[in-house]
CSV table of C-alpha atoms in Angstrom, one decimal:
chain,number,residue,atom,x,y,z
A,1,MET,CA,-19.7,-6.5,8.4
A,2,ALA,CA,-19.5,-2.9,6.4
A,3,GLY,CA,-20.9,-1.3,3.7
A,4,ASP,CA,-24.5,0.1,3.4
A,5,GLY,CA,-26.2,-2.0,1.0
A,6,ARG,CA,-27.4,0.6,-1.0
A,7,SER,CA,-28.7,-0.1,-4.9
A,8,PRO,CA,-29.6,2.3,-7.3
A,9,THR,CA,-31.4,-1.0,-9.1
A,10,GLY,CA,-32.8,-2.4,-5.6
A,11,ARG,CA,-31.0,-5.7,-6.4
A,12,ARG,CA,-28.2,-7.5,-5.4
A,13,VAL,CA,-24.9,-9.8,-5.7
A,14,VAL,CA,-22.8,-11.6,-4.1
A,15,MET,CA,-18.7,-12.9,-4.7
A,16,PHE,CA,-17.7,-15.4,-3.3
A,17,PRO,CA,-13.7,-15.1,-4.2
A,18,PHE,CA,-11.3,-18.0,-3.5
A,19,PRO,CA,-9.5,-17.0,-0.5
A,20,PHE,CA,-6.0,-16.9,-2.4
A,21,GLY,CA,-4.5,-13.5,-3.2
A,22,SER,CA,-4.5,-13.3,-6.8
A,23,HIS,CA,-8.0,-14.7,-6.3
A,24,ILE,CA,-9.4,-12.5,-4.1
A,25,THR,CA,-8.2,-8.9,-6.1
A,26,PRO,CA,-9.9,-9.9,-9.8
A,27,MET,CA,-13.1,-11.2,-8.1
A,28,LEU,CA,-12.7,-7.5,-5.7
A,29,GLN,CA,-11.7,-5.6,-9.6
A,30,LEU,CA,-15.3,-7.1,-10.8
A,31,ALA,CA,-17.1,-6.2,-8.1
A,32,GLY,CA,-16.3,-3.0,-8.0
A,33,LEU,CA,-17.7,-2.5,-11.5
A,34,LEU,CA,-20.7,-4.1,-10.5
A,35,ARG,CA,-21.4,-2.0,-7.8
A,36,ALA,CA,-20.5,1.1,-10.1
A,37,ARG,CA,-22.9,-0.1,-12.4
A,38,GLY,CA,-26.0,-0.1,-9.6
A,39,LEU,CA,-25.4,-4.1,-8.0
A,40,ALA,CA,-25.6,-3.8,-4.7
A,41,VAL,CA,-22.5,-5.9,-3.6
A,42,THR,CA,-21.9,-8.7,-1.1
A,43,VAL,CA,-19.5,-10.0,-0.3
A,44,LEU,CA,-19.2,-13.7,0.8
A,45,HIS,CA,-15.6,-14.6,2.4
A,46,ALA,CA,-13.3,-17.6,4.2
A,47,ASP,CA,-11.6,-16.6,7.2
A,48,LEU,CA,-8.6,-17.6,5.6
A,49,ASN,CA,-7.4,-14.9,4.0
A,50,ALA,CA,-10.1,-13.2,4.3
A,51,PRO,CA,-10.3,-8.9,2.9
A,52,ASP,CA,-10.2,-6.2,5.1
A,53,PRO,CA,-13.3,-3.8,4.7
A,54,ALA,CA,-12.2,-1.3,5.4
A,55,ARG,CA,-10.2,-1.3,2.2
A,56,HIS,CA,-13.8,-1.2,0.1
A,57,PRO,CA,-16.8,0.9,2.5
A,58,ASP,CA,-18.8,0.3,-0.8
A,59,PHE,CA,-19.4,-3.6,-0.1
A,60,THR,CA,-20.9,-5.3,2.6
A,61,PHE,CA,-18.7,-8.4,3.7
A,62,VAL,CA,-20.0,-11.1,5.8
A,63,SER,CA,-17.5,-13.9,6.5
A,64,ILE,CA,-18.6,-17.2,6.2
A,65,ARG,CA,-17.3,-18.9,9.2
A,66,GLU,CA,-15.7,-22.0,8.3
A,67,SER,CA,-14.1,-24.6,10.2
A,68,LEU,CA,-11.2,-25.6,8.6
A,69,PRO,CA,-9.5,-29.1,9.3
A,70,ASP,CA,-5.7,-28.4,10.1
A,71,GLU,CA,-4.6,-30.7,7.4
A,72,VAL,CA,-6.1,-28.7,4.6
A,73,VAL,CA,-4.5,-25.7,6.0
A,74,SER,CA,-1.6,-26.8,5.8
A,75,SER,CA,-2.1,-28.9,3.3
A,76,PRO,CA,1.7,-28.4,0.8
A,77,ASP,CA,-0.1,-30.5,-1.2
A,78,MET,CA,-1.8,-26.9,-3.7
A,79,VAL,CA,-4.7,-29.5,-5.3
A,80,GLU,CA,-5.4,-31.7,-2.4
A,81,GLN,CA,-5.5,-28.2,0.2
A,82,MET,CA,-8.6,-26.7,-2.8
A,83,ILE,CA,-10.4,-30.1,-2.6
A,84,GLY,CA,-10.8,-28.9,1.2
A,85,LEU,CA,-11.8,-26.2,1.3
A,86,ASN,CA,-14.4,-26.8,-1.5
A,87,ALA,CA,-15.0,-29.7,0.9
A,88,ALA,CA,-15.1,-27.0,3.7
A,89,CYS,CA,-16.8,-24.5,2.7
A,90,GLU,CA,-19.3,-26.2,0.7
A,91,ALA,CA,-22.5,-26.0,3.9
A,92,PRO,CA,-21.2,-22.7,5.4
A,93,PHE,CA,-21.1,-20.6,2.0
A,94,GLN,CA,-24.5,-21.7,1.3
A,95,ALA,CA,-25.9,-20.9,4.6
A,96,ALA,CA,-24.5,-17.6,4.7
A,97,LEU,CA,-26.0,-17.2,1.0
A,98,ALA,CA,-29.7,-18.6,2.0
A,99,GLU,CA,-30.0,-16.2,5.0
A,100,LEU,CA,-28.8,-13.3,3.0
A,101,VAL,CA,-31.9,-14.2,0.7
A,102,ARG,CA,-34.5,-14.8,3.7
A,103,GLY,CA,-33.1,-11.2,5.1
A,104,GLY,CA,-33.2,-9.3,1.6
A,105,GLY,CA,-36.7,-10.5,-0.1
A,106,PRO,CA,-37.3,-12.6,-3.2
A,107,ARG,CA,-35.7,-9.9,-5.2
A,108,GLU,CA,-32.7,-8.8,-3.9
A,109,VAL,CA,-30.5,-10.9,-5.1
A,110,ALA,CA,-29.6,-10.8,-8.0
A,111,CYS,CA,-27.2,-13.5,-8.7
A,112,ALA,CA,-23.8,-15.4,-7.1
A,113,VAL,CA,-20.0,-15.0,-8.7
A,114,VAL,CA,-18.0,-17.8,-7.1
A,115,ASP,CA,-14.8,-17.9,-8.3
A,116,GLY,CA,-13.9,-21.2,-10.9
A,117,GLN,CA,-12.2,-23.1,-8.6
A,118,TRP,CA,-15.5,-23.3,-6.0
A,119,TYR,CA,-16.9,-25.8,-7.9
A,120,LYS,CA,-18.9,-26.8,-4.6
A,121,MET,CA,-20.6,-23.6,-4.8
A,122,LEU,CA,-22.2,-23.5,-7.3
A,123,GLY,CA,-24.5,-26.7,-6.7
A,124,ALA,CA,-24.6,-25.2,-2.9
A,125,ALA,CA,-25.9,-22.0,-4.6
A,126,THR,CA,-28.0,-23.2,-6.8
A,127,ARG,CA,-29.5,-24.7,-3.3
A,128,ALA,CA,-30.1,-21.2,-1.9
A,129,GLY,CA,-32.7,-21.6,-4.9
A,130,VAL,CA,-29.8,-18.7,-6.3
A,131,PRO,CA,-28.4,-18.7,-9.8
A,132,ALA,CA,-24.2,-18.3,-9.7
A,133,LEU,CA,-22.0,-17.6,-12.3
A,134,ALA,CA,-18.4,-18.8,-11.9
A,135,LEU,CA,-15.2,-16.1,-12.0
A,136,ARG,CA,-12.2,-17.5,-13.8
A,137,THR,CA,-8.8,-15.6,-12.8
A,138,ASP,CA,-6.9,-17.4,-14.8
A,139,GLY,CA,-6.8,-17.6,-19.4
A,140,ALA,CA,-10.0,-18.7,-21.2
A,141,ALA,CA,-7.4,-20.6,-23.1
A,142,THR,CA,-6.6,-22.3,-19.6
A,143,PHE,CA,-10.3,-22.6,-19.0
A,144,LEU,CA,-10.7,-24.3,-22.1
A,145,THR,CA,-7.8,-27.2,-21.8
A,146,MET,CA,-9.7,-28.2,-18.2
A,147,LEU,CA,-12.8,-28.9,-20.0
A,148,ALA,CA,-10.8,-31.0,-22.5
A,149,THR,CA,-9.0,-32.0,-19.8
A,150,PRO,CA,-11.2,-35.3,-18.8
A,151,ARG,CA,-11.9,-36.2,-23.0
A,152,LEU,CA,-8.2,-36.9,-23.6
A,153,HIS,CA,-7.8,-38.7,-19.6
A,154,ALA,CA,-10.3,-40.6,-21.5
A,155,ASP,CA,-9.0,-40.6,-24.3
A,156,GLY,CA,-5.6,-41.8,-23.7
A,157,TYR,CA,-4.3,-39.4,-25.5
A,158,ASP,CA,-0.4,-39.6,-24.5
A,159,ARG,CA,1.4,-37.9,-26.9
A,160,LEU,CA,3.1,-35.4,-25.4
A,161,ASP,CA,4.6,-32.7,-27.8
A,162,GLU,CA,2.2,-33.1,-31.1
A,163,LEU,CA,-0.7,-30.1,-31.3
A,164,VAL,CA,-3.7,-31.0,-28.9
A,165,PRO,CA,-6.6,-30.7,-31.3
A,166,GLY,CA,-9.0,-28.1,-30.7
A,167,LEU,CA,-6.0,-26.7,-27.9
A,168,GLU,CA,-3.7,-25.2,-30.4
A,169,PRO,CA,-1.2,-24.2,-30.2
A,170,LEU,CA,-0.7,-26.4,-26.9
A,171,ARG,CA,0.9,-29.4,-26.2
A,172,LEU,CA,0.1,-31.5,-24.0
A,173,ARG,CA,3.2,-30.9,-22.3
A,174,ASP,CA,1.6,-27.5,-21.9
A,175,LEU,CA,-1.5,-28.4,-19.9
A,176,ILE,CA,-2.0,-28.6,-16.7
A,177,ARG,CA,0.8,-30.4,-13.8
A,178,VAL,CA,0.9,-29.0,-10.6
A,179,ASP,CA,3.9,-29.4,-8.9
A,180,GLY,CA,3.2,-32.0,-5.3
A,181,SER,CA,0.5,-32.7,-6.9
A,182,ASP,CA,0.3,-36.6,-8.6
A,183,GLU,CA,-1.4,-36.7,-11.8
A,184,GLU,CA,-4.7,-38.2,-10.4
A,185,THR,CA,-5.5,-35.1,-7.7
A,186,VAL,CA,-4.9,-32.6,-10.5
A,187,LEU,CA,-7.3,-35.3,-12.9
A,188,ARG,CA,-10.4,-35.3,-9.8
A,189,PHE,CA,-10.2,-32.0,-9.2
A,190,ILE,CA,-10.5,-30.6,-13.1
A,191,THR,CA,-13.0,-33.1,-13.6
A,192,ARG,CA,-15.0,-31.2,-10.3
A,193,VAL,CA,-15.0,-28.3,-11.8
A,194,THR,CA,-15.5,-29.2,-14.9
A,195,ASP,CA,-18.5,-31.1,-14.1
A,196,ALA,CA,-19.9,-28.1,-11.4
A,197,MET,CA,-19.6,-25.7,-14.6
A,198,ARG,CA,-22.5,-27.6,-17.0
A,199,GLU,CA,-24.5,-29.1,-14.2
A,200,SER,CA,-24.7,-25.9,-11.5
A,201,SER,CA,-23.9,-22.6,-13.0
A,202,SER,CA,-25.5,-19.8,-15.5
A,203,GLY,CA,-22.5,-18.6,-17.2
A,204,VAL,CA,-18.4,-18.1,-17.3
A,205,VAL,CA,-16.8,-14.5,-16.8
A,206,VAL,CA,-13.4,-14.2,-17.3
A,207,ASN,CA,-10.4,-11.5,-16.3
A,208,THR,CA,-9.6,-11.5,-20.4
A,209,PHE,CA,-10.5,-9.8,-23.6
A,210,GLY,CA,-11.7,-10.7,-27.5
A,211,ALA,CA,-8.0,-9.5,-28.6
A,212,ILE,CA,-6.4,-12.1,-27.0
A,213,GLU,CA,-8.6,-15.1,-27.1
A,214,GLY,CA,-12.1,-14.3,-28.8
A,215,ALA,CA,-11.3,-17.7,-30.2
A,216,GLU,CA,-11.7,-19.9,-27.4
A,217,LEU,CA,-14.5,-17.6,-25.3
A,218,ALA,CA,-15.5,-19.2,-28.0
A,219,LYS,CA,-14.4,-22.4,-28.2
A,220,ILE,CA,-15.8,-21.9,-24.2
A,221,LYS,CA,-20.1,-20.9,-25.2
A,222,ARG,CA,-20.4,-24.0,-28.0
A,223,GLU,CA,-19.1,-26.5,-25.5
A,224,LEU,CA,-20.8,-24.8,-22.7
A,225,SER,CA,-23.9,-23.7,-24.1
A,226,LEU,CA,-23.1,-20.6,-21.8
A,227,PRO,CA,-22.6,-17.0,-21.7
A,228,ALA,CA,-19.1,-16.2,-21.9
A,229,PHE,CA,-18.3,-12.4,-20.8
A,230,ALA,CA,-14.4,-11.4,-21.0
A,231,VAL,CA,-14.9,-7.9,-18.7
A,232,GLY,CA,-10.5,-7.8,-18.6
A,233,PRO,CA,-8.6,-6.8,-18.6
A,234,LEU,CA,-9.6,-6.0,-14.8
A,235,HIS,CA,-6.9,-4.3,-13.8
A,236,LEU,CA,-7.1,-1.4,-16.6
A,237,VAL,CA,-11.3,-1.1,-16.1
A,238,SER,CA,-11.8,-1.4,-12.2
A,239,PRO,CA,-12.7,1.8,-11.5
A,240,ALA,CA,-10.4,2.0,-8.3
A,241,PRO,CA,-7.3,-0.1,-7.1
A,242,VAL,CA,-7.7,-2.5,-4.4
A,243,GLY,CA,-5.7,-3.6,-2.4
A,244,HIS,CA,-5.6,-6.9,-0.2
A,245,GLY,CA,-3.0,-7.3,1.6
A,246,ARG,CA,0.3,-8.6,-0.5
A,247,PRO,CA,2.4,-11.0,0.8
A,248,TYR,CA,5.5,-8.4,1.2
A,249,ALA,CA,5.8,-4.6,1.7
A,250,PRO,CA,6.3,-3.1,-2.4
A,251,ASP,CA,10.5,-1.6,-2.6
A,252,ARG,CA,9.5,1.0,-4.1
A,253,GLY,CA,12.5,2.8,-4.1
A,254,CYS,CA,12.9,0.2,-6.8
A,255,LEU,CA,11.5,3.1,-8.4
A,256,ALA,CA,14.0,5.6,-8.5
A,257,TRP,CA,16.6,3.0,-9.6
A,258,LEU,CA,14.6,2.7,-12.7
A,259,ASP,CA,14.5,6.7,-13.3
A,260,ALA,CA,18.3,5.9,-13.1
A,261,GLN,CA,18.2,3.8,-16.4
A,262,PRO,CA,17.9,4.5,-19.9
A,263,PRO,CA,15.0,3.9,-21.7
A,264,ARG,CA,13.9,-0.1,-22.6
A,265,SER,CA,17.1,-0.9,-20.8
A,266,VAL,CA,16.0,-2.9,-17.7
A,267,LEU,CA,15.3,-6.1,-17.9
A,268,TYR,CA,12.3,-6.5,-14.7
A,269,VAL,CA,12.8,-10.3,-13.1
A,270,SER,CA,9.9,-11.7,-11.0
A,271,LEU,CA,9.0,-15.3,-10.3
A,272,GLY,CA,5.4,-14.5,-8.4
A,273,SER,CA,4.9,-14.7,-4.7
A,274,THR,CA,4.2,-18.8,-4.8
A,275,ALA,CA,7.2,-20.3,-6.9
A,276,CYS,CA,10.9,-20.9,-6.0
A,277,VAL,CA,14.0,-22.6,-8.0
A,278,ASP,CA,17.0,-24.5,-6.4
A,279,ARG,CA,19.9,-23.7,-5.7
A,280,ALA,CA,21.9,-24.7,-8.6
A,281,ALA,CA,19.3,-22.7,-11.0
A,282,PHE,CA,19.1,-19.5,-8.7
A,283,VAL,CA,23.5,-19.4,-9.7
A,284,GLU,CA,22.8,-20.4,-13.5
A,285,MET,CA,20.2,-16.9,-13.4
A,286,ALA,CA,22.4,-15.0,-11.9
A,287,TRP,CA,25.8,-16.0,-14.3
A,288,GLY,CA,22.7,-15.6,-17.1
A,289,LEU,CA,21.3,-12.0,-15.4
A,290,ALA,CA,25.4,-10.9,-15.4
A,291,GLY,CA,26.9,-12.6,-18.9
A,292,SER,CA,23.7,-10.4,-20.2
A,293,GLY,CA,25.2,-7.6,-19.7
A,294,VAL,CA,22.5,-6.3,-20.0
A,295,PRO,CA,20.6,-3.8,-16.7
A,296,PHE,CA,19.0,-5.9,-14.3
A,297,LEU,CA,15.4,-5.7,-11.8
A,298,TRP,CA,14.8,-8.6,-9.5
A,299,VAL,CA,12.4,-9.5,-8.0
A,300,LEU,CA,13.9,-11.8,-4.6
A,301,ARG,CA,11.5,-12.6,-1.3
A,302,PRO,CA,12.1,-14.8,1.2
A,303,GLY,CA,11.7,-18.8,-0.2
A,304,SER,CA,12.5,-17.7,-4.1
A,305,VAL,CA,15.6,-20.3,-3.3
A,306,HIS,CA,14.8,-23.1,-1.7
A,307,GLY,CA,16.3,-23.6,1.6
A,308,ALA,CA,18.2,-19.1,1.6
A,309,ASP,CA,15.1,-18.2,3.5
A,310,ASP,CA,17.8,-15.5,5.1
A,311,VAL,CA,20.8,-15.7,2.8
A,312,LEU,CA,20.7,-15.1,-1.3
A,313,PRO,CA,23.6,-17.2,-2.2
A,314,PHE,CA,25.1,-15.0,-4.6
A,315,PRO,CA,28.8,-16.3,-5.6
A,316,GLU,CA,30.8,-13.5,-4.8
A,317,GLU,CA,32.1,-12.5,-6.9
A,318,LEU,CA,29.0,-12.0,-9.4
A,319,LEU,CA,28.4,-9.0,-5.9
A,320,ASP,CA,29.8,-6.5,-7.7
A,321,THR,CA,28.3,-7.5,-10.6
A,322,VAL,CA,24.6,-6.9,-9.3
A,323,SER,CA,25.8,-4.0,-7.7
A,324,CYS,CA,26.6,-2.6,-10.6
A,325,ARG,CA,24.6,-3.2,-13.0
A,326,GLY,CA,21.2,-4.5,-11.2
A,327,LYS,CA,19.0,-3.9,-8.1
A,328,VAL,CA,17.5,-7.0,-6.1
A,329,VAL,CA,14.9,-6.5,-4.0
A,330,GLY,CA,12.5,-8.2,-2.0
A,331,TRP,CA,9.0,-6.8,-3.4
A,332,SER,CA,8.2,-4.4,-6.0
A,333,PRO,CA,5.2,-2.4,-6.9
A,334,GLN,CA,5.0,-4.6,-10.0
A,335,ARG,CA,2.6,-2.2,-12.2
A,336,GLU,CA,4.1,1.2,-11.5
A,337,VAL,CA,7.5,-1.3,-12.8
A,338,LEU,CA,6.5,-2.8,-15.9
A,339,ALA,CA,4.5,0.4,-17.1
A,340,HIS,CA,7.9,2.7,-16.2
A,341,PRO,CA,9.9,3.9,-19.8
A,342,ALA,CA,12.8,2.5,-18.2
A,343,VAL,CA,11.7,-1.2,-18.1
A,344,GLY,CA,12.0,-3.3,-21.4
A,345,GLY,CA,11.6,-6.6,-21.0
A,346,PHE,CA,9.8,-8.5,-18.3
A,347,TRP,CA,11.7,-13.3,-17.2
A,348,THR,CA,8.1,-14.1,-15.4
A,349,HIS,CA,6.7,-16.9,-14.2
A,350,CYS,CA,3.8,-16.9,-16.1
A,351,GLY,CA,0.7,-16.7,-13.7
A,352,TRP,CA,-2.3,-14.6,-15.6
A,353,ASN,CA,-2.1,-11.5,-13.9
A,354,SER,CA,1.7,-10.8,-15.0
A,355,ILE,CA,0.8,-11.8,-18.0
A,356,MET,CA,-1.8,-9.5,-18.3
A,357,GLU,CA,-0.1,-7.1,-16.4
A,358,GLY,CA,2.9,-7.1,-19.1
A,359,ILE,CA,0.3,-7.4,-22.2
A,360,CYS,CA,-1.4,-4.4,-21.3
A,361,GLU,CA,2.0,-2.5,-20.5
A,362,GLY,CA,3.5,-3.9,-24.4
A,363,VAL,CA,6.4,-5.2,-22.3
A,364,PRO,CA,7.7,-8.5,-23.8
A,365,MET,CA,8.6,-11.6,-21.6
A,366,LEU,CA,10.6,-14.1,-20.4
A,367,VAL,CA,9.3,-17.3,-20.2
A,368,GLN,CA,9.6,-19.6,-17.7
A,369,PRO,CA,6.6,-21.5,-15.7
A,370,CYS,CA,6.9,-23.1,-12.8
A,371,PHE,CA,3.2,-25.2,-12.5
A,372,ALA,CA,-0.3,-25.0,-13.0
A,373,ASP,CA,-2.1,-22.4,-15.6
A,374,GLN,CA,1.5,-21.3,-16.4
A,375,THR,CA,2.4,-24.4,-19.0
A,376,VAL,CA,-0.5,-23.1,-21.0
A,377,ASN,CA,0.3,-19.0,-20.0
A,378,ALA,CA,4.1,-18.8,-21.7
A,379,ARG,CA,3.4,-21.8,-24.5
A,380,TYR,CA,0.5,-19.4,-26.0
A,381,VAL,CA,3.0,-15.8,-24.9
A,382,THR,CA,5.6,-17.2,-27.3
A,383,HIS,CA,3.3,-19.5,-29.7
A,384,ARG,CA,0.0,-18.0,-30.5
A,385,TRP,CA,0.9,-13.6,-29.9
A,386,GLY,CA,4.6,-13.7,-29.9
A,387,THR,CA,5.1,-11.6,-28.0
A,388,GLY,CA,8.2,-13.3,-25.5
A,389,LEU,CA,10.5,-15.7,-24.9
A,390,GLU,CA,11.2,-18.8,-23.9
A,391,ILE,CA,14.1,-18.9,-21.0
A,392,GLY,CA,14.6,-22.5,-21.4
A,393,LYS,CA,13.8,-25.8,-20.2
A,394,VAL,CA,17.7,-26.4,-18.6
A,395,PHE,CA,19.2,-23.9,-16.6
A,396,GLU,CA,21.9,-22.9,-18.6
A,397,ARG,CA,24.5,-19.4,-18.1
A,398,THR,CA,24.9,-19.0,-21.3
A,399,ALA,CA,22.2,-19.6,-22.9
A,400,MET,CA,20.5,-17.7,-20.6
A,401,ALA,CA,22.8,-15.5,-21.5
A,402,ARG,CA,22.2,-15.4,-24.8
A,403,THR,CA,18.1,-15.7,-25.2
A,404,ILE,CA,18.4,-11.9,-22.5
A,405,ARG,CA,19.8,-10.4,-24.8
A,406,MET,CA,17.8,-11.3,-28.0
A,407,LEU,CA,14.5,-9.8,-26.0
A,408,MET,CA,16.5,-6.7,-25.1
A,409,ALA,CA,17.6,-6.3,-28.0
A,410,ARG,CA,17.1,-2.6,-29.9
A,411,GLU,CA,16.6,-3.4,-33.3
A,412,GLN,CA,14.9,-6.1,-34.5
A,413,GLY,CA,11.7,-6.8,-36.7
A,414,PRO,CA,7.9,-6.1,-37.0
A,415,GLN,CA,7.3,-10.1,-35.7
A,416,ALA,CA,9.8,-9.2,-33.0
A,417,PRO,CA,8.4,-10.1,-29.3
A,418,LYS,CA,8.9,-6.1,-28.4
A,419,GLU,CA,6.7,-5.3,-31.4
A,420,ARG,CA,4.3,-7.8,-31.0
A,421,ALA,CA,3.7,-6.6,-27.5
A,422,HIS,CA,3.4,-2.7,-28.5
A,423,LEU,CA,0.5,-4.1,-31.1
A,424,LEU,CA,-1.0,-5.9,-27.7
A,425,LYS,CA,-0.9,-3.0,-25.9
A,426,MET,CA,-3.1,-0.9,-28.2
A,427,GLU,CA,-4.9,-3.6,-29.1
A,428,ALA,CA,-5.9,-3.7,-24.6
A,429,SER,CA,-6.0,0.3,-24.2
A,430,ARG,CA,-8.7,0.6,-27.5
A,431,CYS,CA,-10.9,-2.6,-24.7
A,432,VAL,CA,-10.8,0.3,-21.8
A,433,GLY,CA,-11.6,3.0,-23.9
A,434,ALA,CA,-14.7,4.5,-24.5
A,435,GLY,CA,-17.2,2.3,-26.1
A,436,GLY,CA,-14.7,-0.2,-25.3
A,437,ALA,CA,-15.1,-4.9,-25.6
A,438,ALA,CA,-15.0,-4.3,-22.2
A,439,SER,CA,-17.4,-1.7,-21.2
A,440,LEU,CA,-20.2,-3.0,-23.6
A,441,ALA,CA,-19.4,-7.1,-21.9
A,442,LEU,CA,-19.8,-5.9,-18.5
A,443,ASP,CA,-23.2,-3.8,-19.3
A,444,ASP,CA,-24.2,-7.1,-21.1
A,445,LEU,CA,-22.7,-9.4,-17.5
A,446,VAL,CA,-24.8,-6.7,-15.9
A,447,GLU,CA,-28.0,-7.4,-18.1
A,448,TYR,CA,-28.1,-10.7,-18.1
A,449,MET,CA,-27.9,-11.1,-14.2
A,450,LEU,CA,-30.1,-8.7,-14.0
A,451,GLY,CA,-32.8,-11.2,-15.9
A,452,LEU,CA,-31.4,-14.2,-14.2
């Protein structure tokens, strides 16, 4: 346990992040914002991938001391793992929350905020006598598709390439899928999440802002008859950077390399901390980058290429091009890279944190979604916001090179990705400015929490 536990309001909020790095970071960012508005913060956490209390001295940390079966910890099926984590953590979470209520008195704990993937924890909080809100660390569009998915399945909707009514610009093929998980398992998980939201949640908090997802937020409110708070972009409004032990140490030397490049000339390439490609796709990506003539900074962490953890299979005839025009690193300080004046484009897997960082820095994107919410995000980048281009379903070097040159072209029209990206950057800046929408949403959220 850490933290002094004091609160000007005399009230406390309990946070329970999902034990994946991309989920822990926004939860702790939100915790910092609530702490800055006078609420004490207790972070209940799993021992799996636990946050470091030393990085957050203003919070109190309490482990739920869960016991995870080996098959859950090592499951290759991400969705089955999330289902197993819910089952294993429900009882210890409820016990730990009930203990906090007993220790602090009947009024100290105002509410709990649990990650949106913790569907069992919403009911557990209710049984512990604590109202609970869900934090969606993905976008409003993704959550809206989750709410609609059970209905679409029950209706037998199967028109893959037609726009889904009420979810435009999404097609059925853009909705959530997870490689390695069968359709029934994904549906079972989504149904449990949406059922729990309808039955046990007091509201939803979303890391987004109205300028990009205002219509989706309004639909969520109507669908659930619950308040929805758009408190993002959390990485911009958070009072201090949140450190949660990234999986790899960033190579900060890439910033010096960027310093030597002309403005808006470099394409930044990163498929995140989980996604990977096969050798054939990797080789086509490499040739596409080489053929584009564009300087590039490419993040290739261990495991980026199937079966090539130690030595990346660059064709020998490409090595000179890579060393002369490109830079390859194992990991990067992504926010600083995207903010660097030399970066003019972002080839991304479309994870929500990456999408938000790219939008907030005004960087146009090449989209290459891999799984989960990434297909939803990619479709929004290309067909709702107009801030990016599709890299293509078939990895072919000549087409890739052509698309890269289109994205990075200096002369573009008013509706081109570069101009659209600049406009959304200005919207994000207004949102987080003094008296902006993010601040007002956080004020409303705190008022709501104290009234529960």
